PDB file of C-alpha atoms in Angstrom:
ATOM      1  CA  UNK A   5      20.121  -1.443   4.702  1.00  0.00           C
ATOM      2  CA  UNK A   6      18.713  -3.607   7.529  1.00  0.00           C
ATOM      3  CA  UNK A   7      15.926  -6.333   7.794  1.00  0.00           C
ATOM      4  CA  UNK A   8      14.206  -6.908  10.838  1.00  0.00           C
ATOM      5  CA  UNK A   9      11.459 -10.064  11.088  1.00  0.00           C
ATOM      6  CA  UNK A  10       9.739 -12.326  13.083  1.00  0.00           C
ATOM      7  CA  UNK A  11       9.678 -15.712  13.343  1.00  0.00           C
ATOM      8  CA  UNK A  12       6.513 -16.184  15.139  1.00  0.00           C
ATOM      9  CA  UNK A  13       4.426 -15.060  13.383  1.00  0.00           C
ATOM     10  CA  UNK A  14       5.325 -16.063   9.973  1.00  0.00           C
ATOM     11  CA  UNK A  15       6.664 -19.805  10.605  1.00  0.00           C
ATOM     12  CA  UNK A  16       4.551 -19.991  14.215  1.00  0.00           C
ATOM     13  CA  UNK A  17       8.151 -20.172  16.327  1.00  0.00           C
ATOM     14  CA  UNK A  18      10.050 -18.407  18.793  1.00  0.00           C
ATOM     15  CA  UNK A  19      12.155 -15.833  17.403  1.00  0.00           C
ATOM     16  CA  UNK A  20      13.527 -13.010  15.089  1.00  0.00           C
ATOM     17  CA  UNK A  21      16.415 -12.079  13.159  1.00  0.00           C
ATOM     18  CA  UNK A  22      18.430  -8.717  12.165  1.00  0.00           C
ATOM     19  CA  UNK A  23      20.062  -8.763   8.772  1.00  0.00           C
ATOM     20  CA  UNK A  24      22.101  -6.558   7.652  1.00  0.00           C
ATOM     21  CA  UNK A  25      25.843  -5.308   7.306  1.00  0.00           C
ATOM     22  CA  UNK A  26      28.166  -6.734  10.079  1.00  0.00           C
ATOM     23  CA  UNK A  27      28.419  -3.575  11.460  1.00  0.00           C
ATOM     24  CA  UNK A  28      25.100  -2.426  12.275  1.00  0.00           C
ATOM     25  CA  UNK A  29      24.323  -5.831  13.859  1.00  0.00           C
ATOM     26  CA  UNK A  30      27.184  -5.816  15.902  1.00  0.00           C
ATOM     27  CA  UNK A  31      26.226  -2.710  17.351  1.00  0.00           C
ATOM     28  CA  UNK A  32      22.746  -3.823  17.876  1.00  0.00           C
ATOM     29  CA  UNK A  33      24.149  -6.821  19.399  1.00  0.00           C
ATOM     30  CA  UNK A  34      25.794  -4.636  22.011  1.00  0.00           C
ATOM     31  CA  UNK A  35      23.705  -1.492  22.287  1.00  0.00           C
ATOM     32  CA  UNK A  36      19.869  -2.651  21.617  1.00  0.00           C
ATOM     33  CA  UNK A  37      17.862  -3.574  25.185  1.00  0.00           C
ATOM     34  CA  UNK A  38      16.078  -6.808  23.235  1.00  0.00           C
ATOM     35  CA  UNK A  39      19.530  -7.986  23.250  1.00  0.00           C
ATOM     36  CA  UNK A  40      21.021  -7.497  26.238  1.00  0.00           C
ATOM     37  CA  UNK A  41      19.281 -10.573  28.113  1.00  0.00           C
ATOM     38  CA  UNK A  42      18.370 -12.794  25.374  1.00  0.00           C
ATOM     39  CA  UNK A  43      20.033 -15.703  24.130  1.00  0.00           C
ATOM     40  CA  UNK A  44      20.113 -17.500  20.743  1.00  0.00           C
ATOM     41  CA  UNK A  45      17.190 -19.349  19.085  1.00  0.00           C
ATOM     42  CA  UNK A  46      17.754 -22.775  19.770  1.00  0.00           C
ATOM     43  CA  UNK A  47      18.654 -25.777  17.223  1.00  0.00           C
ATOM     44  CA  UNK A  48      15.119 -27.221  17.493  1.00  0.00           C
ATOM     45  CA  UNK A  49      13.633 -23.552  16.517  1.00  0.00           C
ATOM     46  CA  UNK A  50      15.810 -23.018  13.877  1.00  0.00           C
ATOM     47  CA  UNK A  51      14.927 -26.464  12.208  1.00  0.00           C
ATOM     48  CA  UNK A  52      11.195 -25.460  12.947  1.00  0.00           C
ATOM     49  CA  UNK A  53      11.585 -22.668  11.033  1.00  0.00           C
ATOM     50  CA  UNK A  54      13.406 -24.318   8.184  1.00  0.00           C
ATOM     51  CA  UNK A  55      11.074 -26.684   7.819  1.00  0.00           C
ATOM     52  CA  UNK A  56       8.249 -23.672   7.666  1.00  0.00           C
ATOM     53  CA  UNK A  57      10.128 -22.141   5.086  1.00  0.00           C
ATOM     54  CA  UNK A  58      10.282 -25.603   2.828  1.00  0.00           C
ATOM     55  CA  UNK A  59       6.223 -26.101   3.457  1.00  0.00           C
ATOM     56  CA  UNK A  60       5.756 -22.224   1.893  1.00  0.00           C
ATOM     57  CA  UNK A  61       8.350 -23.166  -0.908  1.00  0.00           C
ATOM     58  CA  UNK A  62       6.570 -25.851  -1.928  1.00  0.00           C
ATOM     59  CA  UNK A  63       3.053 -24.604  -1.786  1.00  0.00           C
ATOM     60  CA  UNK A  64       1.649 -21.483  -1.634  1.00  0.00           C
ATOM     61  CA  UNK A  65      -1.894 -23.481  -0.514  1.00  0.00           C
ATOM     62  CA  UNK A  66      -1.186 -22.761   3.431  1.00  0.00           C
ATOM     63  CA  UNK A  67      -0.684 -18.979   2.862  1.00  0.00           C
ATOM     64  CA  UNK A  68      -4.107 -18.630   0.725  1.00  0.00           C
ATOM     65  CA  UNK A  69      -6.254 -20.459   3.167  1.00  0.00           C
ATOM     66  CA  UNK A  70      -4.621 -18.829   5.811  1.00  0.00           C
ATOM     67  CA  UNK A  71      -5.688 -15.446   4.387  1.00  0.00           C
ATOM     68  CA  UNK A  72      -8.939 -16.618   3.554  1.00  0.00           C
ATOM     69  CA  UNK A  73      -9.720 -18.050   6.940  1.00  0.00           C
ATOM     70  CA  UNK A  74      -8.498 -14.051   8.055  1.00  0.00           C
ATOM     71  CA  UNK A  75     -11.060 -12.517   5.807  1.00  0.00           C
ATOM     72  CA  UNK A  76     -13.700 -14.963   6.568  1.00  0.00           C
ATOM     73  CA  UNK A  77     -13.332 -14.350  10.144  1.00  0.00           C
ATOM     74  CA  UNK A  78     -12.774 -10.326  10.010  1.00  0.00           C
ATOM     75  CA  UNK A  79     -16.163 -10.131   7.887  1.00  0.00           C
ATOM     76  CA  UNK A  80     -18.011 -12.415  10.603  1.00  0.00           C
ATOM     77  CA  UNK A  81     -16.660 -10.178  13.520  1.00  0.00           C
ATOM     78  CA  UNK A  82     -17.355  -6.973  11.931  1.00  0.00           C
ATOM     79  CA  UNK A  83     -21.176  -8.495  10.981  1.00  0.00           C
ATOM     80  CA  UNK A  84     -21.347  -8.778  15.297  1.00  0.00           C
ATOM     81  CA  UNK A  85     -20.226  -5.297  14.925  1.00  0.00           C
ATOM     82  CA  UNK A  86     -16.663  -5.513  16.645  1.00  0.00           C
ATOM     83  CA  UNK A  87     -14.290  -3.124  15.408  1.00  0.00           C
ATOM     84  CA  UNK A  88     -10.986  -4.572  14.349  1.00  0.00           C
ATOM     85  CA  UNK A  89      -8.842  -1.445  13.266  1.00  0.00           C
ATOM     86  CA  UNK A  90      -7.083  -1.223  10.501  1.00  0.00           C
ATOM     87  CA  UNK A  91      -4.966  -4.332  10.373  1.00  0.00           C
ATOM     88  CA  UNK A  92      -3.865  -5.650   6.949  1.00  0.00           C
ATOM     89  CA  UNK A  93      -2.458  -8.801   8.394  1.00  0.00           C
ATOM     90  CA  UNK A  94      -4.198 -11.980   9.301  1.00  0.00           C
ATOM     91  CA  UNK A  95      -3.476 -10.804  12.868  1.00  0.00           C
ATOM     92  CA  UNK A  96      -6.615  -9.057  14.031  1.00  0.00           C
ATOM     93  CA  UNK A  97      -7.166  -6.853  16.939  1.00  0.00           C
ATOM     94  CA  UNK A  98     -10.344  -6.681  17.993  1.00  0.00           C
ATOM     95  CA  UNK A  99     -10.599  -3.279  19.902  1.00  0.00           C
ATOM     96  CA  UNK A 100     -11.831  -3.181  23.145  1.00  0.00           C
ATOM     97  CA  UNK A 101     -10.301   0.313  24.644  1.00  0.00           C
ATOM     98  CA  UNK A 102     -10.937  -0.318  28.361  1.00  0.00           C
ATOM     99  CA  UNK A 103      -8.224  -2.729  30.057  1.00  0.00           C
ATOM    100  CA  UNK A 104     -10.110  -4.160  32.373  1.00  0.00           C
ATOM    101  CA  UNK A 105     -12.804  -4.954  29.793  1.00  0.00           C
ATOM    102  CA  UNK A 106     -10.524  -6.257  27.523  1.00  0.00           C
ATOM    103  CA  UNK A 107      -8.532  -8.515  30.262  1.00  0.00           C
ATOM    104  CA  UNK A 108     -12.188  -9.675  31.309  1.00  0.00           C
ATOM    105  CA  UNK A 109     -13.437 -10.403  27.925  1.00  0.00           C
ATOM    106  CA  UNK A 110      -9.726 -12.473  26.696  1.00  0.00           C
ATOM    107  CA  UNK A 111     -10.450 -14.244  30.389  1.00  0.00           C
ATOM    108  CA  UNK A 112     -14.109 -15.103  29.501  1.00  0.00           C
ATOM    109  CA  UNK A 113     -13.730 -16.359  26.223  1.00  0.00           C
ATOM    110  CA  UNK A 114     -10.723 -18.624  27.578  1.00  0.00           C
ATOM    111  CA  UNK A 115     -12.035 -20.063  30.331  1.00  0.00           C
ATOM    112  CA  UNK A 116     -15.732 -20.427  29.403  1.00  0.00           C
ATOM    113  CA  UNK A 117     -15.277 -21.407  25.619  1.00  0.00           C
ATOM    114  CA  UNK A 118     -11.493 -22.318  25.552  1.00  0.00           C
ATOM    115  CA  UNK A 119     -10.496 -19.887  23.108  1.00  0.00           C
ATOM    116  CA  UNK A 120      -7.006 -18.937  23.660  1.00  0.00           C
ATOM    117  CA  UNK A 121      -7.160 -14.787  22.407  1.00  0.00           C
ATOM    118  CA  UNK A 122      -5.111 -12.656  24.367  1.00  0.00           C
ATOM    119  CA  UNK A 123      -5.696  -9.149  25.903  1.00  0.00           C
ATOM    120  CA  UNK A 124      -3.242  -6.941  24.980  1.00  0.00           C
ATOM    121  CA  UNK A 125      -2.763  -3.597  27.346  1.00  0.00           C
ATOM    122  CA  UNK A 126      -0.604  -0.572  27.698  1.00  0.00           C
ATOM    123  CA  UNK A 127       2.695  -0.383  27.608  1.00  0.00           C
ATOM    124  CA  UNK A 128       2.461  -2.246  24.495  1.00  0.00           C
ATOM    125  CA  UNK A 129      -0.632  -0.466  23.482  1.00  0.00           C
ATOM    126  CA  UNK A 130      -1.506   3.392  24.003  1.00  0.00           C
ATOM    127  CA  UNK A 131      -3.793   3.676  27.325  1.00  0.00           C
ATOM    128  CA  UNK A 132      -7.429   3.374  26.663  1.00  0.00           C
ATOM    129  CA  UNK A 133      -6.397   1.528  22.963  1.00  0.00           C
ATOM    130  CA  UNK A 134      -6.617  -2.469  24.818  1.00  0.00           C
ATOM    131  CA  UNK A 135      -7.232  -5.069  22.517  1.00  0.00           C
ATOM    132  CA  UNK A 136      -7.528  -8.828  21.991  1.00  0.00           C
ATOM    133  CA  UNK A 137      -4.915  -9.898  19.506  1.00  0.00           C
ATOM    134  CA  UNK A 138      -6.699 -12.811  17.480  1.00  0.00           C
ATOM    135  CA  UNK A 139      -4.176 -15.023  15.256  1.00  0.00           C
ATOM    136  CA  UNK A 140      -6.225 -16.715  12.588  1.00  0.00           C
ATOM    137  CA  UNK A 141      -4.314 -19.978  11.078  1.00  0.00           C
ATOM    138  CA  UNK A 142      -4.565 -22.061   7.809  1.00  0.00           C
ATOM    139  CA  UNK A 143      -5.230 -24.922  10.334  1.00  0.00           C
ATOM    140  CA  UNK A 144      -8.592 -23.503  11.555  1.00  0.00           C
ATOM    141  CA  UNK A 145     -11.931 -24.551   9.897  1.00  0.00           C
ATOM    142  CA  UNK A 146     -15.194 -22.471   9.289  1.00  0.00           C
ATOM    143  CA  UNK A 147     -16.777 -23.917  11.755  1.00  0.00           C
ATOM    144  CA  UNK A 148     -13.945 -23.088  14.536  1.00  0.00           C
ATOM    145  CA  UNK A 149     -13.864 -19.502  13.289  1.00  0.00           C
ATOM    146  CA  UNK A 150     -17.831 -19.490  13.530  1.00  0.00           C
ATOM    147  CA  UNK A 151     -17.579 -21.284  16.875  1.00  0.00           C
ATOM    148  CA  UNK A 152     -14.895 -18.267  17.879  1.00  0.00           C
ATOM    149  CA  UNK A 153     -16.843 -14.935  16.272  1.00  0.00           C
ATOM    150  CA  UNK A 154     -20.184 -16.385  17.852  1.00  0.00           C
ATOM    151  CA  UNK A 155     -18.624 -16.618  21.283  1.00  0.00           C
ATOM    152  CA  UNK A 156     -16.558 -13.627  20.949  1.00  0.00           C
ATOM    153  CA  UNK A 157     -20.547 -12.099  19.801  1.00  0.00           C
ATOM    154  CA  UNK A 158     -21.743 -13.737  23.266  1.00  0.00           C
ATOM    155  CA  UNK A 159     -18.938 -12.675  25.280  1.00  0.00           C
ATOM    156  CA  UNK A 160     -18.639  -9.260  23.547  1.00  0.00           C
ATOM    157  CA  UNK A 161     -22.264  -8.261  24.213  1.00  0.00           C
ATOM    158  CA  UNK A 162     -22.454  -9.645  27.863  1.00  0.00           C
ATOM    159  CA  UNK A 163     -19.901  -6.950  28.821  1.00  0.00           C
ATOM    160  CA  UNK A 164     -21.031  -4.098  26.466  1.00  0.00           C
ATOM    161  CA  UNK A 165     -18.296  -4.240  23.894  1.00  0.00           C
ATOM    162  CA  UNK A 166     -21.097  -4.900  21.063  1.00  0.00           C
TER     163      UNK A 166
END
């Protein structure tokens, strides 16, 4: 067996881990491209996460809001009539198609309303499936994910994606 994570997206720092038997993460170690000019997650990273981990032990409050804040804003950009895929995590794509559209759009809403969403284009993404990858928090309010599903509605309609 083998367990492959994140750590940025869970516990919001840099990072990811491999568990499994010493074998098969030796060889990854050696043989996987990820690894070949990386380094290891640094002390302050490590006690980031740890201390991400103790604040979900302790409470479970962060991770509801934080899924409520996700559905809140999905329903609100899907109301606008974006269409957001099929994620089931609080990560939402909001799919554009077009690159250039999509690069102009994350561009727009960053430098005219300073929301921070970022395009996201092929290679990472088939060509002609460019998106803007939206990461909802526990720390956001209603009104910021108003504030960012009206302007994304503003922005979204000024260059014919709604």
């Amino acid at each position: 067996d083998i367990e492959v994570g994140t750590m940025s997206k869970a516990f919001g720092v840099v990072g990811g881990y491999v568990a499994g038997k010493k074998l098969i993460v030796d060889y990854l170690h050696q043989k996987a491209r990820p690894f070949l000019f990386s380094s290891a997650v640094t002390p302050p990273d490590v006690a980031a996460c740890i201390a991400a981990v103790d604040i979900l032990q302790k409470s479970g409050e962060l991770v509801e809001k934080l899924w409520d804040n996700a559905g809140y804003f999905k329903r609100k950009m899907e109301a606008y009539g974006f269409d957001l895929g099929f994620s089931q995590t609080p990560i939402t794509p909001v799919m554009i198609g077009d690159e250039k559209t999509a690069s102009e759009l994350s561009r727009q809403l960053f430098e005219d309303d300073s929301i921070f969403a970022q395009s996201i284009a092929f290679p990472t993404v088939p060509k002609g499936k460019a998106r803007i990858r939206v990461m909802i928090s526990a720390g956001h309010s209603k009104e910021d994910l108003d504030y960012g599903a009206a302007n994304f509605a503003e922005a979204g309609k000024a260059l014919g994606v709604i």
